[in-house]
């Protein structure tokens, strides 16, 4: 089993002081930062763009930028995000574009590639691409907003990706995103997830060191 990784989501940080929010994550000894990019089209909300990543780098962040593109045309933004400092670029299966070409482009930029699917999307949609990515992001809420309730009904989906991973010997991380806290993370872990995005629960916790330690022990 892959070691557990906690990836705090910057979306829940103070948008007037994002560099400080990223620094909070580094100071805890965490390695990853999750960046939610929204276009007001694929999802009904807007967040930040490549310039935000570049600014975080200029402010000294060396975190692994786990970049989640919630965009209708993600293939158009691979290069700008890679140039701005993304380490992983995760794109959704739902919009129509050349997915295989986009994964290739992500890797050609030197980034790791991820594939994401919404709660309403069947797993069969991502099946053909499993050998082209390093990570599967199983959304555990409908994307667009932080602070939503975890969808218990996504647990069997996580378990199925985990089964495919072992049956086919795939080198994949399984990430969950949406409504993740200490309790829901444990349930996802029991079903095979190893990478945990936490926005609201992370930034709202007064004992962030304890929070991080509980994920390391999953
Ligand atoms: C949802 C985003 C998430 C969000 C999670 O559209 O993809 O990454 O930041 O937020 P919480 O942890 O508050 O559910
Ligand atoms: Zn996300």
Tab-separated table of C-alpha atoms and ligand atoms in Angstrom:
chain	number	residue	atom	x	y	z
A	1	UNK	CA	0.000	0.000	0.000
A	2	UNK	CA	1.263	3.503	-0.823
A	3	UNK	CA	2.061	5.684	2.166
A	4	UNK	CA	-0.684	8.199	3.004
A	5	UNK	CA	-0.228	11.752	1.752
A	6	UNK	CA	-2.221	14.730	3.020
A	7	UNK	CA	-2.635	17.473	0.410
A	8	UNK	CA	-4.214	20.576	1.987
A	9	UNK	CA	-6.380	22.500	-0.458
A	10	UNK	CA	-5.404	26.135	-0.821
A	11	UNK	CA	-8.992	26.954	-1.801
A	12	UNK	CA	-9.866	26.973	1.907
A	13	UNK	CA	-6.899	29.209	2.794
A	14	UNK	CA	-7.031	33.009	3.154
A	15	UNK	CA	-7.152	34.296	-0.435
A	16	UNK	CA	-5.672	37.584	0.728
A	17	UNK	CA	-2.598	35.774	2.033
A	18	UNK	CA	-2.134	32.658	-0.070
A	19	UNK	CA	1.657	32.582	0.259
A	20	UNK	CA	1.241	32.516	4.035
A	21	UNK	CA	-1.324	29.702	3.750
A	22	UNK	CA	1.165	27.690	1.659
A	23	UNK	CA	3.904	28.425	4.201
A	24	UNK	CA	1.662	27.054	6.967
A	25	UNK	CA	1.541	23.764	5.059
A	26	UNK	CA	5.345	23.650	4.641
A	27	UNK	CA	5.994	24.453	8.288
A	28	UNK	CA	4.071	21.308	9.266
A	29	UNK	CA	6.544	19.264	7.244
A	30	UNK	CA	3.928	18.384	4.639
A	31	UNK	CA	5.103	17.975	1.041
A	32	UNK	CA	1.981	18.579	-1.067
A	33	UNK	CA	-0.356	21.482	-1.735
A	34	UNK	CA	-3.605	20.949	-3.673
A	35	UNK	CA	-4.558	23.780	-6.037
A	36	UNK	CA	-8.131	23.925	-7.326
A	37	UNK	CA	-8.462	25.685	-10.651
A	38	UNK	CA	-12.042	26.572	-11.666
A	39	UNK	CA	-13.296	28.209	-14.841
A	40	UNK	CA	-16.904	29.138	-14.001
A	41	UNK	CA	-17.962	26.815	-16.804
A	42	UNK	CA	-17.046	23.208	-16.026
A	43	UNK	CA	-17.905	24.153	-12.442
A	44	UNK	CA	-20.045	27.111	-11.300
A	45	UNK	CA	-17.218	28.891	-9.489
A	46	UNK	CA	-13.939	30.726	-10.137
A	47	UNK	CA	-10.718	30.346	-8.189
A	48	UNK	CA	-7.195	31.102	-9.335
A	49	UNK	CA	-4.966	30.704	-12.381
A	50	UNK	CA	-1.334	30.075	-13.364
A	51	UNK	CA	-0.206	33.460	-12.067
A	52	UNK	CA	-1.168	32.382	-8.552
A	53	UNK	CA	1.093	29.323	-8.781
A	54	UNK	CA	3.920	31.431	-10.172
A	55	UNK	CA	3.490	33.931	-7.329
A	56	UNK	CA	3.609	31.149	-4.726
A	57	UNK	CA	6.884	29.956	-6.281
A	58	UNK	CA	8.264	33.513	-6.223
A	59	UNK	CA	7.381	33.649	-2.533
A	60	UNK	CA	9.581	30.609	-2.031
A	61	UNK	CA	7.169	27.689	-1.938
A	62	UNK	CA	8.869	24.394	-2.781
A	63	UNK	CA	5.757	22.283	-2.113
A	64	UNK	CA	4.624	19.678	-4.642
A	65	UNK	CA	1.869	21.529	-6.500
A	66	UNK	CA	-0.958	19.029	-6.987
A	67	UNK	CA	-2.959	20.993	-9.540
A	68	UNK	CA	-6.597	20.030	-10.109
A	69	UNK	CA	-7.974	21.585	-13.288
A	70	UNK	CA	-11.769	21.884	-13.204
A	71	UNK	CA	-11.910	23.306	-16.710
A	72	UNK	CA	-13.948	22.631	-19.838
A	73	UNK	CA	-10.822	22.823	-22.002
A	74	UNK	CA	-7.983	21.663	-19.749
A	75	UNK	CA	-5.737	20.774	-22.692
A	76	UNK	CA	-5.349	24.506	-23.443
A	77	UNK	CA	-3.856	25.196	-20.027
A	78	UNK	CA	-1.345	22.371	-19.562
A	79	UNK	CA	1.629	24.419	-20.656
A	80	UNK	CA	0.776	27.609	-18.714
A	81	UNK	CA	0.308	25.648	-15.482
A	82	UNK	CA	3.461	23.582	-16.024
A	83	UNK	CA	5.436	26.770	-16.652
A	84	UNK	CA	3.925	28.375	-13.552
A	85	UNK	CA	5.196	25.572	-11.315
A	86	UNK	CA	2.664	22.717	-11.314
A	87	UNK	CA	4.159	19.316	-10.444
A	88	UNK	CA	1.053	17.282	-11.110
A	89	UNK	CA	-1.742	18.246	-13.462
A	90	UNK	CA	-5.014	16.398	-12.962
A	91	UNK	CA	-7.717	16.796	-15.603
A	92	UNK	CA	-11.319	15.648	-15.674
A	93	UNK	CA	-12.638	12.904	-17.933
A	94	UNK	CA	-16.073	14.542	-18.439
A	95	UNK	CA	-15.389	17.263	-21.041
A	96	UNK	CA	-14.835	16.235	-24.659
A	97	UNK	CA	-11.215	16.668	-25.780
A	98	UNK	CA	-8.365	14.356	-26.767
A	99	UNK	CA	-7.633	12.930	-23.331
A	100	UNK	CA	-4.718	10.741	-24.420
A	101	UNK	CA	-3.015	13.694	-26.108
A	102	UNK	CA	-3.525	15.812	-23.006
A	103	UNK	CA	-1.885	13.196	-20.728
A	104	UNK	CA	1.008	13.025	-23.162
A	105	UNK	CA	1.330	16.802	-23.144
A	106	UNK	CA	1.332	16.873	-19.337
A	107	UNK	CA	4.144	14.325	-19.173
A	108	UNK	CA	6.057	16.066	-21.965
A	109	UNK	CA	6.076	19.155	-19.728
A	110	UNK	CA	7.764	17.076	-17.018
A	111	UNK	CA	4.666	16.876	-14.821
A	112	UNK	CA	2.883	13.885	-13.349
A	113	UNK	CA	-0.557	13.261	-14.852
A	114	UNK	CA	-3.823	12.640	-13.044
A	115	UNK	CA	-7.338	11.778	-14.165
A	116	UNK	CA	-10.389	12.942	-12.194
A	117	UNK	CA	-14.015	11.891	-12.266
A	118	UNK	CA	-17.150	13.418	-10.801
A	119	UNK	CA	-19.473	11.495	-8.460
A	120	UNK	CA	-21.985	10.958	-11.261
A	121	UNK	CA	-19.430	9.603	-13.749
A	122	UNK	CA	-19.073	5.836	-14.119
A	123	UNK	CA	-15.639	4.321	-13.633
A	124	UNK	CA	-15.772	2.703	-17.064
A	125	UNK	CA	-15.101	6.192	-18.503
A	126	UNK	CA	-11.566	6.296	-17.065
A	127	UNK	CA	-10.707	2.619	-17.569
A	128	UNK	CA	-8.940	3.072	-20.952
A	129	UNK	CA	-6.587	5.707	-19.505
A	130	UNK	CA	-5.339	4.006	-16.359
A	131	UNK	CA	-1.949	3.177	-17.843
A	132	UNK	CA	-1.461	6.781	-18.997
A	133	UNK	CA	-1.699	8.451	-15.579
A	134	UNK	CA	0.034	8.376	-12.200
A	135	UNK	CA	-3.048	9.229	-10.159
A	136	UNK	CA	-6.811	8.721	-10.162
A	137	UNK	CA	-8.796	11.417	-8.386
A	138	UNK	CA	-12.137	10.087	-7.169
A	139	UNK	CA	-14.245	13.165	-6.383
A	140	UNK	CA	-16.150	12.632	-3.167
A	141	UNK	CA	-18.320	15.742	-3.713
A	142	UNK	CA	-19.621	17.444	-6.845
A	143	UNK	CA	-16.685	19.769	-7.653
A	144	UNK	CA	-16.991	23.540	-7.448
A	145	UNK	CA	-17.061	24.438	-3.777
A	146	UNK	CA	-15.258	23.601	-0.569
A	147	UNK	CA	-17.108	22.683	2.591
A	148	UNK	CA	-19.543	20.115	1.172
A	149	UNK	CA	-20.518	16.830	2.813
A	150	UNK	CA	-18.537	13.689	1.943
A	151	UNK	CA	-20.356	11.250	-0.358
A	152	UNK	CA	-20.321	7.824	1.321
A	153	UNK	CA	-21.561	6.273	-1.906
A	154	UNK	CA	-18.137	6.921	-3.483
A	155	UNK	CA	-16.453	4.308	-1.268
A	156	UNK	CA	-17.185	1.374	-3.630
A	157	UNK	CA	-15.691	3.398	-6.495
A	158	UNK	CA	-12.461	3.834	-4.568
A	159	UNK	CA	-12.421	0.110	-3.814
A	160	UNK	CA	-12.893	-0.734	-7.502
A	161	UNK	CA	-9.961	1.454	-8.595
A	162	UNK	CA	-7.886	-0.208	-5.879
A	163	UNK	CA	-8.845	-3.652	-7.251
A	164	UNK	CA	-7.898	-2.651	-10.803
A	165	UNK	CA	-4.625	-1.275	-9.494
A	166	UNK	CA	-3.615	-4.572	-7.933
A	167	UNK	CA	-5.029	-6.814	-10.652
A	168	UNK	CA	-3.163	-4.931	-13.368
A	169	UNK	CA	-0.098	-4.048	-11.309
A	170	UNK	CA	-0.606	-0.326	-11.969
A	171	UNK	CA	1.637	2.238	-10.322
A	172	UNK	CA	-1.072	4.703	-9.328
A	173	UNK	CA	-2.031	6.860	-6.411
A	174	UNK	CA	-5.731	7.017	-5.517
A	175	UNK	CA	-6.717	10.497	-4.372
A	176	UNK	CA	-9.966	11.571	-2.747
A	177	UNK	CA	-11.198	15.160	-2.707
A	178	UNK	CA	-14.237	16.706	-1.030
A	179	UNK	CA	-15.522	16.498	2.533
A	180	UNK	CA	-12.336	14.812	3.746
A	181	UNK	CA	-11.627	15.006	7.479
A	182	UNK	CA	-9.999	12.594	9.934
A	183	UNK	CA	-13.047	10.281	9.986
A	184	UNK	CA	-13.899	10.208	6.275
A	185	UNK	CA	-10.199	9.834	5.386
A	186	UNK	CA	-10.043	6.656	7.473
A	187	UNK	CA	-13.013	5.222	5.565
A	188	UNK	CA	-11.391	6.082	2.231
A	189	UNK	CA	-8.094	4.577	3.385
A	190	UNK	CA	-9.887	1.336	4.294
A	191	UNK	CA	-11.116	1.207	0.695
A	192	UNK	CA	-7.695	1.798	-0.880
A	193	UNK	CA	-7.202	5.587	-1.089
A	194	UNK	CA	-3.707	6.892	-0.301
A	195	UNK	CA	-3.864	10.607	-1.129
A	196	UNK	CA	-6.179	12.897	0.820
A	197	UNK	CA	-7.185	16.421	-0.166
A	198	UNK	CA	-8.490	18.414	2.785
A	199	UNK	CA	-9.556	22.043	2.564
A	200	UNK	CA	-12.053	23.175	5.160
A	201	UNK	CA	-11.156	20.546	7.774
A	202	UNK	CA	-7.434	21.372	7.531
A	203	UNK	CA	-7.616	25.159	7.669
A	204	UNK	CA	-10.357	25.176	10.341
A	205	UNK	CA	-8.457	22.876	12.703
A	206	UNK	CA	-6.676	24.766	15.481
A	207	UNK	CA	-4.395	21.752	16.014
A	208	UNK	CA	-3.021	21.442	12.491
A	209	UNK	CA	0.023	19.483	13.639
A	210	UNK	CA	-2.281	16.919	15.257
A	211	UNK	CA	-4.404	16.892	12.120
A	212	UNK	CA	-1.356	16.203	9.928
A	213	UNK	CA	-0.124	13.503	12.317
A	214	UNK	CA	-3.458	11.706	12.170
A	215	UNK	CA	-3.203	11.493	8.381
A	216	UNK	CA	0.381	10.237	8.545
A	217	UNK	CA	-0.888	7.429	10.783
A	218	UNK	CA	-3.714	6.350	8.458
B	1	LIG	C1	-13.923	20.903	-4.714
B	1	LIG	C2	-12.413	20.960	-4.774
B	1	LIG	C3	-11.787	20.558	-3.512
B	1	LIG	C4	-12.093	21.439	-2.330
B	1	LIG	C5	-12.257	20.525	-1.174
B	1	LIG	O1	-14.419	21.336	-5.926
B	1	LIG	O2	-11.927	20.096	-5.796
B	1	LIG	O3	-10.385	20.357	-3.624
B	1	LIG	O4	-11.092	22.371	-2.043
B	1	LIG	O5	-12.736	21.241	-0.110
B	1	LIG	P1	-13.241	20.589	1.238
B	1	LIG	O6	-12.069	19.814	1.812
B	1	LIG	O7	-13.627	21.764	2.051
B	1	LIG	O8	-14.378	19.684	0.911
B	2	LIG	ZN1	-9.642	19.602	-5.805
